[in-house]
Coordinates of C-alpha atoms in Angstrom, one line a residue:
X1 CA 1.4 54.5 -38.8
X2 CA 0.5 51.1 -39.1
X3 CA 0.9 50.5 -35.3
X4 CA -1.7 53.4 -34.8
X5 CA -3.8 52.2 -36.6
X6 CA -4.2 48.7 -35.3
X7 CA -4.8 50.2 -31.8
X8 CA -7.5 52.3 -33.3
X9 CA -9.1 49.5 -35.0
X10 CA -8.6 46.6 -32.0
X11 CA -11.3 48.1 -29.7
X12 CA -14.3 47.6 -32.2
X13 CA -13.2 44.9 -33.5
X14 CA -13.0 43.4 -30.1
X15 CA -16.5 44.6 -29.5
X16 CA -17.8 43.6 -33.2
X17 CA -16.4 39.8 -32.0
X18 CA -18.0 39.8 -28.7
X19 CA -21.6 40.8 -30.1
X20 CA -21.3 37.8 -32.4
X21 CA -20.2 35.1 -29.8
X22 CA -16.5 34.3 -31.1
X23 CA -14.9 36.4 -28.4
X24 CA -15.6 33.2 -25.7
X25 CA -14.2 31.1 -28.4
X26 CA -10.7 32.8 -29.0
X27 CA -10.5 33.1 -24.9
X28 CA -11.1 29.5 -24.9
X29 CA -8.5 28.8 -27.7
X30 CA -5.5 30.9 -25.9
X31 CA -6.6 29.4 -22.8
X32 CA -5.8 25.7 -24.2
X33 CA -2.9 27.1 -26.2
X34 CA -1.0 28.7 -22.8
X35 CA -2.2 25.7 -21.0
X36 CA -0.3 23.4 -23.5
X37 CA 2.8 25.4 -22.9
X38 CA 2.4 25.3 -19.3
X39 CA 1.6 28.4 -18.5
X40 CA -1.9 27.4 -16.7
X41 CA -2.3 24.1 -14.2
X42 CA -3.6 21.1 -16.6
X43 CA -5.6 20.6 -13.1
X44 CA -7.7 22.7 -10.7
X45 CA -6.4 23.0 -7.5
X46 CA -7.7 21.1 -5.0
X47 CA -9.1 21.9 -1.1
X48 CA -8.0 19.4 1.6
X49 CA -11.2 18.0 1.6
X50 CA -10.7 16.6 -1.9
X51 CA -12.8 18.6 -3.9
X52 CA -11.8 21.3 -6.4
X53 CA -12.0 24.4 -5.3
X54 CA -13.6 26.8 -4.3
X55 CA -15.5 24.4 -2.2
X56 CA -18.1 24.7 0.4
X57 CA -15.5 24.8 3.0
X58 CA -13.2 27.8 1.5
X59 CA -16.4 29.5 0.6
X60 CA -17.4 29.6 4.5
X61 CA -14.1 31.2 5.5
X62 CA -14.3 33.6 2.6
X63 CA -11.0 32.5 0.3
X64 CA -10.6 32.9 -3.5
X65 CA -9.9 30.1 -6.2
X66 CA -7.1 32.1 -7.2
X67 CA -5.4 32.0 -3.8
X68 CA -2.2 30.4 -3.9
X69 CA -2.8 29.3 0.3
X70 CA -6.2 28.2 -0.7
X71 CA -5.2 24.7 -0.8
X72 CA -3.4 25.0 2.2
X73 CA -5.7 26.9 4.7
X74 CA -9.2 26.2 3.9
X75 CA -10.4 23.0 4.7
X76 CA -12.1 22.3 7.6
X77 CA -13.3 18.9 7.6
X78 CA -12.6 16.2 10.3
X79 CA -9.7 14.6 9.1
X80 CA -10.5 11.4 11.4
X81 CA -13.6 10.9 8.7
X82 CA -12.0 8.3 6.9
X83 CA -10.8 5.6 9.7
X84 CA -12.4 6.5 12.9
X85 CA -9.6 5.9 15.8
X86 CA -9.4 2.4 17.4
X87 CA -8.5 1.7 20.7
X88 CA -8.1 4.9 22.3
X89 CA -5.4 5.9 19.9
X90 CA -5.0 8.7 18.2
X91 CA -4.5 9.3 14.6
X92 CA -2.3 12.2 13.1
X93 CA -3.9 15.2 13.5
X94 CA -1.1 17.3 12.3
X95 CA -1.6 16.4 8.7
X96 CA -4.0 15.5 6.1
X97 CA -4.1 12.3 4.4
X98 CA -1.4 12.3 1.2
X99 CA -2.8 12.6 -2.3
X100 CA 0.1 12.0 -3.6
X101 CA 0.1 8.2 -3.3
X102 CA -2.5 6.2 -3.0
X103 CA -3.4 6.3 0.8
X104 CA -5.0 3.5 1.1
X105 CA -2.6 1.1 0.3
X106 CA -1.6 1.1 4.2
X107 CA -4.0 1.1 7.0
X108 CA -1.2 3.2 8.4
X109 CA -1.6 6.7 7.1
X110 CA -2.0 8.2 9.5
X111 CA 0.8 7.4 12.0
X112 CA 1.2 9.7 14.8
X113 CA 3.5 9.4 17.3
X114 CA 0.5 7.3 19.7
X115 CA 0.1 5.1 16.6
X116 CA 3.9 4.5 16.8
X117 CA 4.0 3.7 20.8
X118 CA 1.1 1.3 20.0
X119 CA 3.2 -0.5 16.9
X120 CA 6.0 -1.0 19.5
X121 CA 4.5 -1.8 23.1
X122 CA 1.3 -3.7 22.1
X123 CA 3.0 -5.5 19.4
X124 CA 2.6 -9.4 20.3
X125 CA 4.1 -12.5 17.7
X126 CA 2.0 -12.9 14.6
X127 CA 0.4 -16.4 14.6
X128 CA 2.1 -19.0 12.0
X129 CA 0.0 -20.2 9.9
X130 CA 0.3 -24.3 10.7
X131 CA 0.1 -26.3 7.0
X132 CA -2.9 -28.4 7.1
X133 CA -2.4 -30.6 3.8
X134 CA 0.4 -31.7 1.2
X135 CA -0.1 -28.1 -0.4
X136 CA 0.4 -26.0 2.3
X137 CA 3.8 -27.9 3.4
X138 CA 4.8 -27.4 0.2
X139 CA 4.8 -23.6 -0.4
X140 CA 6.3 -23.3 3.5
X141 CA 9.2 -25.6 2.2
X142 CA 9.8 -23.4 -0.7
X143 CA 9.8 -20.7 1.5
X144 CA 11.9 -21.4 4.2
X145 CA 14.4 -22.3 1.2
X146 CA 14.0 -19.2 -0.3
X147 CA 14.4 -17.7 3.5
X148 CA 18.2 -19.9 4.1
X149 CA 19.4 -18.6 0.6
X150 CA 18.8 -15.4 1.7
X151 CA 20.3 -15.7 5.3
X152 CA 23.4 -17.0 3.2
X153 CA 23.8 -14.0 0.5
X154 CA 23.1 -11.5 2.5
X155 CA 23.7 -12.2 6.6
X156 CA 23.1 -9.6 8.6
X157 CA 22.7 -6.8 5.8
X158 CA 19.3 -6.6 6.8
X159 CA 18.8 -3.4 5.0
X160 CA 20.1 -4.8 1.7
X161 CA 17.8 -7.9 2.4
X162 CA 14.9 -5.9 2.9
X163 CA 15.1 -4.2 -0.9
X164 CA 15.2 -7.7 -2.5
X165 CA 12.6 -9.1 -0.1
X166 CA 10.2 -5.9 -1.0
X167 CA 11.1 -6.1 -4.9
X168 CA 10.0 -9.8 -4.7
X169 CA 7.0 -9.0 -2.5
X170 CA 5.8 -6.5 -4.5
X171 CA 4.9 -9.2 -7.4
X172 CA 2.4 -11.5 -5.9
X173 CA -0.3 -9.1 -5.4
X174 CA 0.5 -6.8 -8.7
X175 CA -0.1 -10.9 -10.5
X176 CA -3.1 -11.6 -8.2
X177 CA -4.8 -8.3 -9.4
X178 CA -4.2 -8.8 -12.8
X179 CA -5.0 -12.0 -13.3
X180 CA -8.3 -11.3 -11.9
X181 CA -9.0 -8.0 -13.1
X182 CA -8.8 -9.8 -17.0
X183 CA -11.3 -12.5 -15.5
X184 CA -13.8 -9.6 -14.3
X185 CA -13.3 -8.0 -17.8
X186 CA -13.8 -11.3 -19.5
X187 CA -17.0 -12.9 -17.2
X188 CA -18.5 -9.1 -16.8
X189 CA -18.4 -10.3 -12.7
X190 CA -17.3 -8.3 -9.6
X191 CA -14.0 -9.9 -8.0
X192 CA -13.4 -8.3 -4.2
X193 CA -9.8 -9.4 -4.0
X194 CA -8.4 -6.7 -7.2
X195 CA -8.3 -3.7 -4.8
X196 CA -6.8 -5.0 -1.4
X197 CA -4.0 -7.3 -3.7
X198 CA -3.2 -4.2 -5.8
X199 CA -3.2 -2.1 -2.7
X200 CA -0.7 -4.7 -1.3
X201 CA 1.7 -4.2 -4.3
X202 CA 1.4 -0.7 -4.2
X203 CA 2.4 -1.0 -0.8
X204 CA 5.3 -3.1 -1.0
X205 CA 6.7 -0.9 -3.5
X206 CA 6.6 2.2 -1.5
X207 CA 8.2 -0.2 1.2
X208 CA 11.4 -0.8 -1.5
X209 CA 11.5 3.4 -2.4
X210 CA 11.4 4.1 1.5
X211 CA 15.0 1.1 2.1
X212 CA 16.3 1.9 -1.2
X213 CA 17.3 5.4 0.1
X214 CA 18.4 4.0 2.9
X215 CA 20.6 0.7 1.5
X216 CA 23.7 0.8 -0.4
X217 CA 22.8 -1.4 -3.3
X218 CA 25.9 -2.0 -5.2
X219 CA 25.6 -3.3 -9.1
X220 CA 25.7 -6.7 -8.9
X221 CA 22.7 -6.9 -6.4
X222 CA 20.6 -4.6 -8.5
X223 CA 21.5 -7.4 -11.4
X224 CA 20.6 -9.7 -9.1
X225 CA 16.9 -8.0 -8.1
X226 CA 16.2 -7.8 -11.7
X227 CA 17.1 -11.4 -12.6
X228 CA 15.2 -12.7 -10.1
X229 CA 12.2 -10.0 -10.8
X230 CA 11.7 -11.8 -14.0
X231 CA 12.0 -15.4 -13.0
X232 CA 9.7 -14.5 -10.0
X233 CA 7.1 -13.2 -12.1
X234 CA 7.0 -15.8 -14.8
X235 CA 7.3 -18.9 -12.3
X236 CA 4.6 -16.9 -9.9
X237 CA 2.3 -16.6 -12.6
X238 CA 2.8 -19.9 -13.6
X239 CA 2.6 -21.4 -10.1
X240 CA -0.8 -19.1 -9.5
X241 CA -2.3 -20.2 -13.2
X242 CA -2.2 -23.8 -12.0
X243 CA -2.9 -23.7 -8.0
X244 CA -4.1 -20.1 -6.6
X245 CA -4.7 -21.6 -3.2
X246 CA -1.3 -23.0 -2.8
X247 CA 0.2 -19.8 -4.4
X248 CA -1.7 -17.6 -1.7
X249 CA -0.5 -19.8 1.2
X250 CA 2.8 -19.6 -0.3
X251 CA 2.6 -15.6 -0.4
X252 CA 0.9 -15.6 2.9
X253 CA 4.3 -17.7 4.4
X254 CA 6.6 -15.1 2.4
X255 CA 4.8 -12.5 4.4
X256 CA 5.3 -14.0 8.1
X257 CA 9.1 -14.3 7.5
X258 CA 8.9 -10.6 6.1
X259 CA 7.4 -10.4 9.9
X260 CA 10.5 -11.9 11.4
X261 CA 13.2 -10.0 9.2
X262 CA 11.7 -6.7 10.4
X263 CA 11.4 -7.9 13.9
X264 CA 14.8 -9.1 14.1
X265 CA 15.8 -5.5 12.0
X266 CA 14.0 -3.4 15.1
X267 CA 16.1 -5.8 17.6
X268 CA 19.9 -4.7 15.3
X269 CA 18.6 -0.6 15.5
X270 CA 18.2 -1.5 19.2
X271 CA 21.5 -2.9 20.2
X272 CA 23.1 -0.1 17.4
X273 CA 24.4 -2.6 15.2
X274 CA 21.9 -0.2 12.6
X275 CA 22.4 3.3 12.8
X276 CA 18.6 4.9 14.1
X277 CA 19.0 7.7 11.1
X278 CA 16.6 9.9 10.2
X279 CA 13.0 8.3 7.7
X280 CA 13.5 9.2 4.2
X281 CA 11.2 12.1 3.1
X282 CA 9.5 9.4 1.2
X283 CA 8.4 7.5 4.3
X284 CA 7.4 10.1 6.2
X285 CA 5.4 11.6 3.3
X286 CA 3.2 8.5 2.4
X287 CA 2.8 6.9 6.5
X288 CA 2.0 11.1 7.4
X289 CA 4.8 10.5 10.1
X290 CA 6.1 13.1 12.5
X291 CA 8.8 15.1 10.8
X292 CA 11.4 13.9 13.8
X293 CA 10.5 9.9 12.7
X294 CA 13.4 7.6 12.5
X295 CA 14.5 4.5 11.1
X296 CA 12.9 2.5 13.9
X297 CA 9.4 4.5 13.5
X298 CA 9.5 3.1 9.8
X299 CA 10.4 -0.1 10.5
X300 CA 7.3 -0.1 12.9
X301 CA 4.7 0.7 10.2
X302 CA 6.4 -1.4 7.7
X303 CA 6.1 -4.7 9.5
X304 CA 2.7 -3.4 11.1
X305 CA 2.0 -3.7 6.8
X306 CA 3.3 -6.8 6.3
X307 CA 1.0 -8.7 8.9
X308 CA -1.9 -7.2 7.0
X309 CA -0.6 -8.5 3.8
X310 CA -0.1 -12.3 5.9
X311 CA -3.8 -11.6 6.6
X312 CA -5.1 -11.1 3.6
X313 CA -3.3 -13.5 1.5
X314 CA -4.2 -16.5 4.3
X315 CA -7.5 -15.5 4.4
X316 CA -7.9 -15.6 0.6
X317 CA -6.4 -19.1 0.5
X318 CA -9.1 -20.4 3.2
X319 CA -11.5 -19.1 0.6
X320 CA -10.2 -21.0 -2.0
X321 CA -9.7 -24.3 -0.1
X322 CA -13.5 -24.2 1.5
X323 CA -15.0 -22.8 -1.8
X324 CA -16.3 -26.9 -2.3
X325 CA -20.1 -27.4 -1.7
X326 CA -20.8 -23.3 -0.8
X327 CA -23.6 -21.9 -1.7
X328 CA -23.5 -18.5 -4.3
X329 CA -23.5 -15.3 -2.0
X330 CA -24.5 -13.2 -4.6
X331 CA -28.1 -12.4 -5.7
X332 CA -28.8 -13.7 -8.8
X333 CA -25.6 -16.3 -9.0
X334 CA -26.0 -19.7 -9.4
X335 CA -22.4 -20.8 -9.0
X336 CA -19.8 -19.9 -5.6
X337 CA -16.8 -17.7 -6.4
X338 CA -14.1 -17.5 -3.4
X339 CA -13.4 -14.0 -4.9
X340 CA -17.5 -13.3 -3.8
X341 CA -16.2 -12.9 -0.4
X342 CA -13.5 -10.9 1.6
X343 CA -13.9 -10.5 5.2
X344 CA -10.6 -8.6 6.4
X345 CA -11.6 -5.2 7.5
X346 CA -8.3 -3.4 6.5
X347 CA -10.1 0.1 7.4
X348 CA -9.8 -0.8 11.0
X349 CA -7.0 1.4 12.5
X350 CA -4.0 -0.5 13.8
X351 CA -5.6 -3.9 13.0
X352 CA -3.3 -6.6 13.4
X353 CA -2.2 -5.0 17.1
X354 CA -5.2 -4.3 18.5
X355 CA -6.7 -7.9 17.3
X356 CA -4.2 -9.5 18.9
X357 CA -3.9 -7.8 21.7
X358 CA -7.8 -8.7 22.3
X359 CA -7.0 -11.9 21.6
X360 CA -4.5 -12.1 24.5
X361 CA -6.8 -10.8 27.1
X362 CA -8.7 -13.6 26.4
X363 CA -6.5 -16.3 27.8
X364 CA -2.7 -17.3 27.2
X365 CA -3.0 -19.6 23.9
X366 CA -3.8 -16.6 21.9
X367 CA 0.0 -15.4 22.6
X368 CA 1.0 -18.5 20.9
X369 CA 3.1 -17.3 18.1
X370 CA 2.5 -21.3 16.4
X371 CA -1.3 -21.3 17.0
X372 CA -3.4 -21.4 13.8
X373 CA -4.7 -18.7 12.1

């Protein structure tokens, strides 16, 4: 009795509560409630293009927000958009750009299999950076200590090598950001070197998930990464509190020998002293490689990365050491601030390459690997 009755009743109270505007409400409650619960996406989805859906793209080839291929079928936009190709080379045009990570921590994500040729064959010696004062010796000393150490622990396991070097690498930019993004905060300024330095430790830590799947890191070296984790970070912090130009050189040196190591790591895959296995999922995911990729292709992009990272970190400690006697750049500014400027262009498709490449069609002394940069 008491179930007929409800179902007589339901309809007109149903209409009674949308005449008086509660009706939206409740929907609006269960909708929250099943969304908690996980019935309903916390998130529209979104089109290629970026934007929820349905956007002007899906509505042009006629698809439904509801549709579970709308995300996958309905963009049209020009993929290319975002870095125009360089050089005659061609970007991936197979895939989109990942949303999962952030894609522009590497100039490189886009790496088709033209992009990877171009790594390999046009490839030249990245220019050492040649120390011009008592500061700059210093933090290539400490380095090329750090590097023999290193050649003595772990020889020629250049895959378990590579996770310390990209744990350690990972902590110079992550410090650089932070200290200045808590200096913007405090001085209500702009600072132009928080994006590119956090983009670098993003970087270097997808660089550590891609060899970690890769190495067999047994207990005591994963003690050892986070020992030295921790001292790195407090003595880096230190070291940057006091000098920032030396410790930017001193990064900018770390980077070059992270050059060499994956240089001589593509010369072991070569003579099969490293087995040329298959790019972990996570590789080929964040650099958009060709699903065939291998070791060697991720080798490629990851050194291709770590010259933009000597770049940047060289060029920032340039800043810093001519900063004396400039004039403000900024509107308004009385004072210079190296942290004003930032001149490396790291939206320029296979950068690195292609500038030295240019650079060697000029005359030979640009194919000096010890000319100054």
């Amino acid at each position: 009795v008491a179930s007929a009755a409800s179902r007589a009743v339901a309809p007109a109270l149903l209409r009674s509560l949308g005449r008086s505007g509660v009706a939206p409400i409740l929907a609006v409650g269960v909708q929250q409630q099943q969304q908690r619960r996980g019935f309903l996406s916390q998130r529209p989805r979104r089109c290629h293009c970026g934007q929820p859906l349905p956007c002007a793209c899906s509505a042009r080839k006629g698809l439904r927000f509801k549709s579970s291929v709308a995300a996958d079928a309905c963009c049209d936009h020009d993929v290319h958009a975002l870095n125009a190709p360089q050089a005659g080379v061609k970007l991936n045009p197979e895939l989109p750009p990942c949303n999962e990570y952030h894609r522009h921590s590497t100039r490189y994500h886009r790496s088709s299999r033209e992009v990877l040729e171009a790594l390999d064959k046009d490839w030249l010696p990245q220019p050492h950076y040649e120390p011009r004062n008592m500061g700059d010796k210093v933090a290539w000393y400490i380095v090329k200590f750090l590097r023999k150490l290193s050649d003595m622990y772990f020889g020629d396991k250049l895959l378990d090598r590579a996770c310390m070097l990209e744990t350690i690498a990972a902590v110079p930019g992550f410090t650089t950001a932070m200290f200045h993004h808590f200096r913007a905060l405090r001085r209500n300024v702009h600072c132009n070197w928080i994006k590119p330095t956090l983009d670098e430790a993003e970087n270097e830590r997808m660089h550590l998930m891609t060899f970690m799947e890769l190495a067999n890191v047994r207990w005591h070296q994963r003690l050892l990464v986070i020992v030295g984790q921790i001292g790195f970070f407090s003595a880096y912090s230190l070291f940057y509190l006091i000098t920032p130009r030396i410790a930017h050189r001193f990064t900018g040196y770390l980077e070059e020998e992270a050059v060499h190591t994956y240089t001589e790591m593509l010369k072991m895959v070569d003579a099969g002293k490293i087995e040329n296995v298959p790019a972990p999922k996570v590789a080929i995911k964040y650099y958009n490689m060709p699903q065939d990729a291998t070791l060697r292709d991720v080798i490629l992009v990851v050194r291709a990365d770590e010259a933009d990272h000597r770049l940047v970190n060289h060029h920032i400690g340039d800043l810093i050491r001519d900063a004396p006697g400039k004039k403000p750049v900024v509107p308004g500014s009385t004072t210079y601030k190296p942290c004003d400027e930032f001149h490396v262009d790291l939206h320029i498709d296979l950068g690195p390459t292609v500038a030295r490449r240019s650079k060697a069609a000029q005359g030979p002394e640009s194919a000096n690997p010890r000319v100054r940069s």
